[in-house]
Coordinates of C-alpha atoms and ligand atoms in Angstrom, one line a residue:
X232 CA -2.3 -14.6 3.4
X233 CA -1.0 -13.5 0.1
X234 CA -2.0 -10.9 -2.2
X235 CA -2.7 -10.2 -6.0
X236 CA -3.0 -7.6 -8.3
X237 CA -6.7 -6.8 -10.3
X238 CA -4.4 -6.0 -13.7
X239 CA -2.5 -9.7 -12.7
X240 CA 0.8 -8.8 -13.7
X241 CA 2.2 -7.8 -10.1
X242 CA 4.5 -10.0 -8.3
X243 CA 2.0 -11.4 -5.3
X244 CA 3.2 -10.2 -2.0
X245 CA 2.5 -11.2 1.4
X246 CA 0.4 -8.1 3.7
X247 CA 3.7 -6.3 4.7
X248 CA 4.5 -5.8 1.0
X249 CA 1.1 -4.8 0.2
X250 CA 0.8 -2.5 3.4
X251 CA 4.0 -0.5 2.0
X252 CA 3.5 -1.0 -1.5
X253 CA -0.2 0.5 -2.1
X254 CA -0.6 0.7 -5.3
X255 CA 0.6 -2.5 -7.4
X256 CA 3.5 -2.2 -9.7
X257 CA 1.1 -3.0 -12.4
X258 CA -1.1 0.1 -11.8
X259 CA -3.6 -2.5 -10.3
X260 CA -4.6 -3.0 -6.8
X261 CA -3.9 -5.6 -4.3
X262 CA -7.0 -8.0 -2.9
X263 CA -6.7 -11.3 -0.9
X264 CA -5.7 -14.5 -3.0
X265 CA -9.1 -15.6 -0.8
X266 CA -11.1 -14.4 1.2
X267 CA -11.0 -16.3 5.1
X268 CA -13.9 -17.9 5.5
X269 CA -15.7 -17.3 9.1
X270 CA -18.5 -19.5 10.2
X271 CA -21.6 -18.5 12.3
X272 CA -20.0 -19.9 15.4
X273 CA -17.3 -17.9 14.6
X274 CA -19.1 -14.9 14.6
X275 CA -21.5 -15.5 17.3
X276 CA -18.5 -16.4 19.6
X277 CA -17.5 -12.4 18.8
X278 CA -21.0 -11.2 21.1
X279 CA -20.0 -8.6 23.9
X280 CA -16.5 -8.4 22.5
X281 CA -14.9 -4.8 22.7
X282 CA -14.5 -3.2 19.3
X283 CA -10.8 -4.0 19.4
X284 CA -10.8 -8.0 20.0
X285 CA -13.4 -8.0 17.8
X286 CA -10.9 -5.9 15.0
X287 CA -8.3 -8.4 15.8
X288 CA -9.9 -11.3 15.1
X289 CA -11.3 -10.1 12.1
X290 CA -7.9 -8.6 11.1
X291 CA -5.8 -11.6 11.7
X292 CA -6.6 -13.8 8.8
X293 CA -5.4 -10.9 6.7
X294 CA -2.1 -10.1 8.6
X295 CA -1.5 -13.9 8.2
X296 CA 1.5 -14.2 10.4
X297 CA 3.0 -10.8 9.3
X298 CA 3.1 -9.4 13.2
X299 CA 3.1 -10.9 16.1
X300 CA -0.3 -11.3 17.8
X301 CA 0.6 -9.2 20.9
X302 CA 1.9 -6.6 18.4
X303 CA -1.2 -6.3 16.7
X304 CA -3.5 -6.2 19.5
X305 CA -1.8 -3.9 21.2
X306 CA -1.9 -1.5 18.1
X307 CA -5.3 -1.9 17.5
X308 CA -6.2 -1.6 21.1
X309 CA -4.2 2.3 21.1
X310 CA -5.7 3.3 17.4
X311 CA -9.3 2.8 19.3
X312 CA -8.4 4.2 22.3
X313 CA -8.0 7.4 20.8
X314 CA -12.1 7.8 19.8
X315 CA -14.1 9.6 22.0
X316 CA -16.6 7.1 22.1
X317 CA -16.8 4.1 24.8
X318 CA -18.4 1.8 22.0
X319 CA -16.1 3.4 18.7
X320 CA -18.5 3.1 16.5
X321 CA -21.9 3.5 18.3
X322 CA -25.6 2.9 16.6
X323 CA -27.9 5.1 16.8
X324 CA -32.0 4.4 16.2
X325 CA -33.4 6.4 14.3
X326 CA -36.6 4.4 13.5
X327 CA -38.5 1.2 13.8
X328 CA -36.0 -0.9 12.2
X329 CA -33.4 2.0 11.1
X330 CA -30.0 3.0 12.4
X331 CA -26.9 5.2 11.9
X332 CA -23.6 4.1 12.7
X333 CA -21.6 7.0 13.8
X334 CA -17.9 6.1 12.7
X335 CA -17.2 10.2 13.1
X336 CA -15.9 9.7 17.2
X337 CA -11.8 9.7 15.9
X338 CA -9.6 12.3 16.4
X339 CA -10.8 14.1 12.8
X340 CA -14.4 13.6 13.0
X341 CA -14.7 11.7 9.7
X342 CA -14.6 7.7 9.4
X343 CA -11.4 7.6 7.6
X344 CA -10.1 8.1 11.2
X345 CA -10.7 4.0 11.6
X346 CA -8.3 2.9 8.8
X347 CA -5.9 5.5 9.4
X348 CA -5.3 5.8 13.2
X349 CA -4.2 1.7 12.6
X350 CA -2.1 2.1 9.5
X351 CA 0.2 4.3 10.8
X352 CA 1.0 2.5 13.4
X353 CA 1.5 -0.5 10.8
X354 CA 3.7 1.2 8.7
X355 CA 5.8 2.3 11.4
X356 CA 6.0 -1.5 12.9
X357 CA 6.9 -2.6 9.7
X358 CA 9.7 0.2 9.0
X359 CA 11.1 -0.6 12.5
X360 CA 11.2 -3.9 11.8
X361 CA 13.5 -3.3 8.4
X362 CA 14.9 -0.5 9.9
X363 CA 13.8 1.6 7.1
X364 CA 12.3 5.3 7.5
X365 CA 9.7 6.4 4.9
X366 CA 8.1 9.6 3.5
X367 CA 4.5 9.9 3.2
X368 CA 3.3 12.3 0.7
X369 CA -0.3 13.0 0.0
X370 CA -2.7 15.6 -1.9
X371 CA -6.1 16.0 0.1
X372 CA -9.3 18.1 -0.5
X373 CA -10.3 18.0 3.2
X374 CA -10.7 15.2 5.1
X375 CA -8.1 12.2 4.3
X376 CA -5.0 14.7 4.9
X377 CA -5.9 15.7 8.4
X378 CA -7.1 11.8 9.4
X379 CA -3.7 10.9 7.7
X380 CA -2.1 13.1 9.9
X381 CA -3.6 12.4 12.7
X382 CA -2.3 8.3 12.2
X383 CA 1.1 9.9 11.5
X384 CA 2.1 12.2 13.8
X385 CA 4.9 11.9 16.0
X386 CA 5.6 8.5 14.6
X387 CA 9.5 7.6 15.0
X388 CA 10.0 6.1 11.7
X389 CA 8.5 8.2 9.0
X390 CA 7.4 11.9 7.6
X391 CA 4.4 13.1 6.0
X392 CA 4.1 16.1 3.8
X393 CA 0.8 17.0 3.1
X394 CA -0.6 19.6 0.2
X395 CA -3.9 21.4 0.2
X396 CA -4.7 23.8 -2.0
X397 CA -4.4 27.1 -0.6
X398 CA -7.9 28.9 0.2
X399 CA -10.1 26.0 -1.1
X400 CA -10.4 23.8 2.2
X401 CA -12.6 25.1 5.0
X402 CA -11.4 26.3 8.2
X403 CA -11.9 24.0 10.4
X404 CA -10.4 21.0 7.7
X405 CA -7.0 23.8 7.5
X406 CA -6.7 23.9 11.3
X407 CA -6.7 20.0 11.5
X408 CA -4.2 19.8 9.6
X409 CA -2.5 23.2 10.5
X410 CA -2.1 23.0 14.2
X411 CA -0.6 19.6 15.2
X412 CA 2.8 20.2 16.5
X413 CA 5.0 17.0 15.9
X414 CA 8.0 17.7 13.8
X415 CA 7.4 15.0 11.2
X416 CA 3.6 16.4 10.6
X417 CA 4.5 18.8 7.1
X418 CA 1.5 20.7 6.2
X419 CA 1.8 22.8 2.5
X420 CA -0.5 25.0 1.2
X421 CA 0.3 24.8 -2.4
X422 CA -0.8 27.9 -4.3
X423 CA -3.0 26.1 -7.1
X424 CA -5.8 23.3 -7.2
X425 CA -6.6 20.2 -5.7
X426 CA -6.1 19.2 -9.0
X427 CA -2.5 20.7 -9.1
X428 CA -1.6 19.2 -5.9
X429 CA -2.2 15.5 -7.3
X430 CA -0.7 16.2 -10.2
X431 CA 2.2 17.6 -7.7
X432 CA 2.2 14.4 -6.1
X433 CA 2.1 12.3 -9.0
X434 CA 5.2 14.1 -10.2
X435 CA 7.0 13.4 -6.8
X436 CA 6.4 9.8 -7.4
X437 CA 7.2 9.4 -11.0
X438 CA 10.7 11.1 -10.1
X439 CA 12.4 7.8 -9.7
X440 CA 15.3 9.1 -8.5
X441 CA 14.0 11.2 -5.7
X442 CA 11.1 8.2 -4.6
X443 CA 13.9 6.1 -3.8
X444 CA 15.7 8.6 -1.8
X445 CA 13.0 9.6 0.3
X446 CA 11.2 6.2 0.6
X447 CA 8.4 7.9 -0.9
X448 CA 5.0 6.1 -0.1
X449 CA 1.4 6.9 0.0
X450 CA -1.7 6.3 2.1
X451 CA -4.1 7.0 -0.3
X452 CA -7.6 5.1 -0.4
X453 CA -6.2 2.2 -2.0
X454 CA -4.1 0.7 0.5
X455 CA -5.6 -2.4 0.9
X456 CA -4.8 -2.2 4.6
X457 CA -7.4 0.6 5.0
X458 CA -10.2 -1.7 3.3
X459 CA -9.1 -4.0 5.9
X460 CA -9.5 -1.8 8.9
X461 CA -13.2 -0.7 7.7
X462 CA -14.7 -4.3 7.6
X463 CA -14.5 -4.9 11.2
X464 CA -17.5 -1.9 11.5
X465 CA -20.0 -4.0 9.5
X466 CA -19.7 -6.8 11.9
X467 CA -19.9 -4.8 15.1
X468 CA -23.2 -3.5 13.8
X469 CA -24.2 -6.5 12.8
X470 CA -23.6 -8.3 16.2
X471 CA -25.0 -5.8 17.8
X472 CA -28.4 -6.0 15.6
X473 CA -28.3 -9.8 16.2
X474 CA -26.1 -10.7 13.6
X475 CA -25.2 -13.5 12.3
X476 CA -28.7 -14.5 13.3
X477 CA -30.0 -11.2 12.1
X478 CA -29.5 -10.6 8.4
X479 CA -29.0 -6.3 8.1
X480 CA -28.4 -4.1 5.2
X481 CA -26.4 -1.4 4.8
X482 CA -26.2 1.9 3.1
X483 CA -23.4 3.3 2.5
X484 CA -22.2 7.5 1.5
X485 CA -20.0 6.6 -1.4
X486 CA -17.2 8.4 -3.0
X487 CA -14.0 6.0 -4.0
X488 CA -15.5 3.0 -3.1
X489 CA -13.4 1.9 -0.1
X490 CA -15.5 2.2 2.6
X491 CA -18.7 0.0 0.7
X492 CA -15.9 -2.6 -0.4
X493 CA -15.2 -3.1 3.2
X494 CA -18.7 -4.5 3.3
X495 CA -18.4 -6.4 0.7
X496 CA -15.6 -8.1 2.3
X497 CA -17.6 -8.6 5.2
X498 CA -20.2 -10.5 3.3
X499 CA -17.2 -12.6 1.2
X500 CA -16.2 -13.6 4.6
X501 CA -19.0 -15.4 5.6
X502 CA -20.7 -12.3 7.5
X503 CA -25.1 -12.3 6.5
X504 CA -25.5 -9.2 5.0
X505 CA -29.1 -8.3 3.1
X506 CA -27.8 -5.8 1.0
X507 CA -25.2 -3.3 0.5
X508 CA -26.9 0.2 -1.6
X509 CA -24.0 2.5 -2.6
X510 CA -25.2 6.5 -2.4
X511 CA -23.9 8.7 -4.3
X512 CA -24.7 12.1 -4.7
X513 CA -24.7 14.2 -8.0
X514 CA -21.5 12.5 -8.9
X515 CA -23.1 9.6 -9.8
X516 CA -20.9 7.4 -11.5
X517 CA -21.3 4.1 -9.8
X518 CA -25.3 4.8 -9.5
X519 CA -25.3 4.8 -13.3
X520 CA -23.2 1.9 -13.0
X521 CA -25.5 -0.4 -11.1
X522 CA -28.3 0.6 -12.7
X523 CA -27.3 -0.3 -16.1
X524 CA -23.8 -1.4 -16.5
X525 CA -22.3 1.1 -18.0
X526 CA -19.1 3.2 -16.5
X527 CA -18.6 6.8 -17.9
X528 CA -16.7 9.3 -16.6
X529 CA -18.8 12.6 -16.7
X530 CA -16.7 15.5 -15.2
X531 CA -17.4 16.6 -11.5
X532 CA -19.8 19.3 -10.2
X533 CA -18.6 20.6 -6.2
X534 CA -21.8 19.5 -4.0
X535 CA -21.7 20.0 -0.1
X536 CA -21.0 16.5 0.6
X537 CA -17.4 17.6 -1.5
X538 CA -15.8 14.1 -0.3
X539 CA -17.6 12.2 -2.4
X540 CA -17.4 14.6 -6.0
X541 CA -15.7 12.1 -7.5
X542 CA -15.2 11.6 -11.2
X543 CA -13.8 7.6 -11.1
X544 CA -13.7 5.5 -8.2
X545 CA -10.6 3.8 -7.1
X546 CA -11.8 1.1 -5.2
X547 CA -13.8 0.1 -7.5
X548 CA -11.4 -2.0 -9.9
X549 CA -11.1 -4.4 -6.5
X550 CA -15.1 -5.4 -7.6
X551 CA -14.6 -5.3 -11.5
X552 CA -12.1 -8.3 -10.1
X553 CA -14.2 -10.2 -8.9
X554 CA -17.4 -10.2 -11.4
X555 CA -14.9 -11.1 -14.0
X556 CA -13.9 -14.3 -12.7
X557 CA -10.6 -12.7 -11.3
X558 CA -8.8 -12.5 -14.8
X559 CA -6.5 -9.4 -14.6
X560 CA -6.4 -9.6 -18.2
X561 CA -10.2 -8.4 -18.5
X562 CA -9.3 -5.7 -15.7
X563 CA -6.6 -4.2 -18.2
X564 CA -8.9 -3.7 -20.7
X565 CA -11.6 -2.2 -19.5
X566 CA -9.1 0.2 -17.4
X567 CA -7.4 1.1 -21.0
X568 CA -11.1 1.7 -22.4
X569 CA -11.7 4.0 -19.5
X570 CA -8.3 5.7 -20.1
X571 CA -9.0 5.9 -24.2
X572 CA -12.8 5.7 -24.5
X573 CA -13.7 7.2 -21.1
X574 CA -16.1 4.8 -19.9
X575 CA -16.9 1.0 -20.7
X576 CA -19.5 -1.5 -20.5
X577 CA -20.1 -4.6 -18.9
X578 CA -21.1 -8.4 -19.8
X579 CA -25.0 -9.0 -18.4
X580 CA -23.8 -11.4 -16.4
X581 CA -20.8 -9.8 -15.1
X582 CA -23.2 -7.1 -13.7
X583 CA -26.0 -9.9 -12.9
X584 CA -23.2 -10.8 -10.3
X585 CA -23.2 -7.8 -8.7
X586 CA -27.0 -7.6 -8.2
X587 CA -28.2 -9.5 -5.6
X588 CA -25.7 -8.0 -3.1
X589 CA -25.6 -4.1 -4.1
X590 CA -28.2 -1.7 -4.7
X591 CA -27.6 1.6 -5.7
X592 CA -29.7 5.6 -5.7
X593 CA -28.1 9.2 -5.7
X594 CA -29.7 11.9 -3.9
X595 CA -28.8 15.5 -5.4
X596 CA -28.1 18.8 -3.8
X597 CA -32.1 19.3 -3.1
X598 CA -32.7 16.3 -2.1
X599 CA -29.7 16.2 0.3
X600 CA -30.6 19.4 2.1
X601 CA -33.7 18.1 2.4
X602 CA -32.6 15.4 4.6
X603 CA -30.5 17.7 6.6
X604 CA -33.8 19.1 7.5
X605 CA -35.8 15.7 8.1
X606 CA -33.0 13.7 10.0
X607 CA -32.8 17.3 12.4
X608 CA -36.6 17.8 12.8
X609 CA -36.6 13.7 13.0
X610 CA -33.4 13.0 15.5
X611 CA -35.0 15.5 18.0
X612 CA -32.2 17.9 17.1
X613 CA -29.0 15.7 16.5
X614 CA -28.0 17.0 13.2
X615 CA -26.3 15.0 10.6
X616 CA -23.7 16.2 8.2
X617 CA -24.2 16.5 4.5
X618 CA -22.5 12.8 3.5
X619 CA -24.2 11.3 6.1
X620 CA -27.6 13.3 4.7
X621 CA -27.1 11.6 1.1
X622 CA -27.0 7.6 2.8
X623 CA -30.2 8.6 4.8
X624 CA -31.9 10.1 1.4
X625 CA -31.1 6.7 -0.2
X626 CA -31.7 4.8 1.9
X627 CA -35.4 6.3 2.6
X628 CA -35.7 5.8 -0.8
X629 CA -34.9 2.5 -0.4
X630 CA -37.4 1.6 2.2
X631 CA -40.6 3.3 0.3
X632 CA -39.6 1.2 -2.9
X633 CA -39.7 -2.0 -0.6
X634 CA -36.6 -2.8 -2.1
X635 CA -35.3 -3.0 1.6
X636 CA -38.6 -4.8 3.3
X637 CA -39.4 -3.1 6.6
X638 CA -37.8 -6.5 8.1
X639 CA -35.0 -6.2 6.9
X640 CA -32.6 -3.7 9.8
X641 CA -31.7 -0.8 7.8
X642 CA -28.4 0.7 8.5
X643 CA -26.9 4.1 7.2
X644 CA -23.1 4.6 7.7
X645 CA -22.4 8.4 9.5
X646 CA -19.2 8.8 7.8
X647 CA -18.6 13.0 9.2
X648 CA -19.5 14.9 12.3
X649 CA -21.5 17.9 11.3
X650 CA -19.4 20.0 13.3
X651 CA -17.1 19.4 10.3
X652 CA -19.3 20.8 7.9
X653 CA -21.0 24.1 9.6
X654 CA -22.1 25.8 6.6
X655 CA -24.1 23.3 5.3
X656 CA -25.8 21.9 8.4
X657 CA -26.8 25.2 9.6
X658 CA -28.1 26.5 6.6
X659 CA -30.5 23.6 6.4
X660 CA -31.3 23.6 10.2
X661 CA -30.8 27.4 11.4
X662 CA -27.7 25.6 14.0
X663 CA -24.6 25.5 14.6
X664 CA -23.0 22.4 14.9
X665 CA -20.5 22.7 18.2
X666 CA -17.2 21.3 18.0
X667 CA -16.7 18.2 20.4
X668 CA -15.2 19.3 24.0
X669 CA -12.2 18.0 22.6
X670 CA -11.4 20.2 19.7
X671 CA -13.9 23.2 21.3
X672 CA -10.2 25.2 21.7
X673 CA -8.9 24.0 17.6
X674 CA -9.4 28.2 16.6
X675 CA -7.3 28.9 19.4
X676 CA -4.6 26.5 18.7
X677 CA -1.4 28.3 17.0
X678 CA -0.9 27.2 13.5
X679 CA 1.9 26.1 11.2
X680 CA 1.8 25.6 7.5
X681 CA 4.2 26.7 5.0
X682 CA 2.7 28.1 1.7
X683 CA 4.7 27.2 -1.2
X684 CA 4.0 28.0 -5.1
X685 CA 2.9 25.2 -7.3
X686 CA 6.6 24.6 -8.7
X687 CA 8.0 21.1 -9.0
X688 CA 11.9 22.0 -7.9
X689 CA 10.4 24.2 -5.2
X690 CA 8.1 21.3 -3.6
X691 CA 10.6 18.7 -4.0
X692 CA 13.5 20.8 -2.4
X693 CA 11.2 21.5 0.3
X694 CA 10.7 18.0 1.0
X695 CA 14.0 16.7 1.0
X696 CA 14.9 19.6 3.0
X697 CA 12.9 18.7 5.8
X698 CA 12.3 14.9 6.3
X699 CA 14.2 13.3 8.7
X700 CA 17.2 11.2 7.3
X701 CA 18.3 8.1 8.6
Ligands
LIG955 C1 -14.0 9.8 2.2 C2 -15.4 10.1 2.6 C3 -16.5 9.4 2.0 C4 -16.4 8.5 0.8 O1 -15.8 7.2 1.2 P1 -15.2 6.2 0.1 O2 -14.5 5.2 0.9 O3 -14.3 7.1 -0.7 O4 -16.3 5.7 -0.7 C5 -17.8 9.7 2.5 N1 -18.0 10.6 3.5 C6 -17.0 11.2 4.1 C7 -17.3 12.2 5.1 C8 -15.7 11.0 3.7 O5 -14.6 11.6 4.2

């Protein structure tokens, strides 16, 4: 398999250059040349398959002869092993022809647990392999900096630094990130922003001098190898519904895009899929989008599902691709208009494209802890958490406009554990979410962090300070 830039002006590279390369040198981001084609004997051939030999042969077109089968299925097989759930990514019902599909069971209760706990295993296969170390670096507001971690620690050939801003994540995000014990696990609490920690990070990486040294690389949401990782949960729900005989939709939490691209990719592939309805909440960028076509940037307001108050969406250049024929040359345009203008429109039909897969809604603050209340009162007492709450308010309001028939299975992504967001969940249901048996003893675990000032020199020494040479 090889892979291209959106902007088109990136040399192509086969998936071990993507996997280490993230972003494009272009500024663009890497999709598939094509997308593998899988026929409904191939999927129906996937029934009563584990998770993992189902990941693996959904993965393997994309890898195309990159690793070694029995390398890959033995690192997918030990990034699943470590959820606490027999089946992964268990369904839930939640009513006639509704579901949830909990992908909170990894080691940081949030779904970006299923990309991460495989890439860094992949990056450190492919390191060994060219006998190259690498530092990750990384800005987080919560929950991708603890589920990088997580996929990092303890690795032989790499480092990762991580920067929080000091005081703004909760506790329980801090301690994930705070208490794991590996040497090469780096956790900073940078005195300043989130803000001021990606602009730290930026800097770090625009230091050309100092990226080389250090191998700096990044496993930010636009790794295409995460996308890849997160289509493999669409068609385990879908099997499991009946699929490919059994057409469901999905709805999705939304924030950078990554996770609803995933099922697009599914759908590219071959796998039935009735629709795919992107949630956001207040942040409503892509909403707006879908609804009219127009994409403008409108500042962000904090909401209590803070992982998706997001002002632009990454991901999302990998579908502008595609509903403009695949002509990089129209991607750099509209990303400059963005950049200049703030926002830009698209051709009718380019969005007419987009419209008989995707749906979108938003579902504000009131309307969010609303559904805390409903799915509690609703699920007999299993509480969902505050992303989780947005899908489900979408997606009802999906189902009462008939815009998803009653049909038509209806299936709401559980992106978070509510144990990971307390506050919220028990002010809207009066309790409080407990910790899973296996992180019951996290405010008991000693911590480690160093706090550092938001200073350039300062960061940088620290880093080359303490990664690992080779
Ligand atoms: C990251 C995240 C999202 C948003 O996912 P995207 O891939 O950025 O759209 C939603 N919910 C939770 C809990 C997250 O951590």
């Amino acid at each position: 398999m090889r892979y291209v830039s959106t902007r088109g002006q990136a040399p192509v590279l086969d998936f071990e250059g993507v996997l280490l390369a993230g972003l494009a040198a272009d500024g663009g981001l890497y999709v598939p040349e094509s997308w593998p084609q899988l026929s409904a004997a191939d999927w129906r051939a996937m029934r009563g398959l584990s998770y993992a030999e189902i990941a693996f042969r959904v993965v393997k077109p994309f890898v195309g002869g990159c690793i070694p089968d029995a390398d890959l299925q033995r690192m997918i097989n030990e990034a699943y092993a470590t959820f606490g759930h027999r089946a992964v990514v268990p369904l839930r019902q939640t009513g006639a022809n509704d579901w949830v599909l909990e992908l909170f069971h990894g080691p940081t209760l949030a779904f970006k647990d299923v990309a991460l706990q495989l890439l860094g295993r992949l990056f450190d296969w492919a390191l060994a392999r060219s006998g190259k170390r690498a530092t990750i670096v990384g800005a987080t507001s919560g929950d991708t900096g603890s589920a990088a971690i997580e996929g990092c620690r303890g690795r032989a050939n790499l480092d990762i630094f991580i920067m929080f801003p000091q005081g703004r994540v909760s506790e329980v995000q801090r301690r994930q990130m705070t208490t794991v014990a590996d040497a090469n696990v780096h956790a900073i609490a940078l005195d300043g922003t989130f803000d001021d920690a990606q602009a730290m990070v930026k800097a770090l990486f625009n230091d050309a001098a100092f990226r080389e040294r250090a191998g700096l690389t990044a496993v930010n949401s636009i790794n295409w190898a995460r996308v890849m990782a997160q289509i493999v949960y669409y068609v385990t729900a879908s099997l499991s519904l009946g699929g490919p005989d059994r057409t469901p939709a999905f709805c999705v939490p939304t924030g950078n895009f990554g996770d609803i691209f995933a099922g697009y990719a599914a759908a590219k592939m071959g796998l039935p899929v009735a629709k795919l309805i992107v949630a956001t909440n207040r942040n409503d960028i892509l909403a707006r989008f879908f609804a009219g076509g127009e994409y403008r940037k409108d500042g962000v307001t904090p909401t209590i599902s803070p992982s998706m108050d997001i002002q632009v969406a990454s991901n999302f250049e990998r579908l502008l691709f595609d509903m403009h024929g695949r002509d990089g040359a129209q991607i750099r345009g509209l990303m400059t208009e963005l950049d200049t203008a703030g926002g830009f429109t698209v051709s009718p039909n380019a969005l007419a494209e987009t419209k008989h897969l995707f749906a979108a809604g938003r579902a504000d603050e009131a309307a969010t802890k609303a559904m805390l209340k409903t799915a509690f009162a609703q699920g007999n007492g299993i509480a969902v958490d505050p992303h989780t709450a947005v899908g489900l308010a979408v997606a009802a309001q999906q189902r009462s406009s008939r815009a998803v028939p009653a049909e038509i299975p209806l299936v709401t992504l559980a992106t978070a554990d509510p144990a990971k967001f307390p506050d919220a969940v028990e002010a809207a249901t009066g309790q409080h979410p407990a910790l899973p048996p296996r992180l019951a003893d996290l405010f008991d675990r000693p911590e480690r962090q160093t706090k550092l000032p938001n200073d350039y020199t300062v960061v940088r020494d620290f880093i080359e300070n303490q990664r690992v040479t080779a």
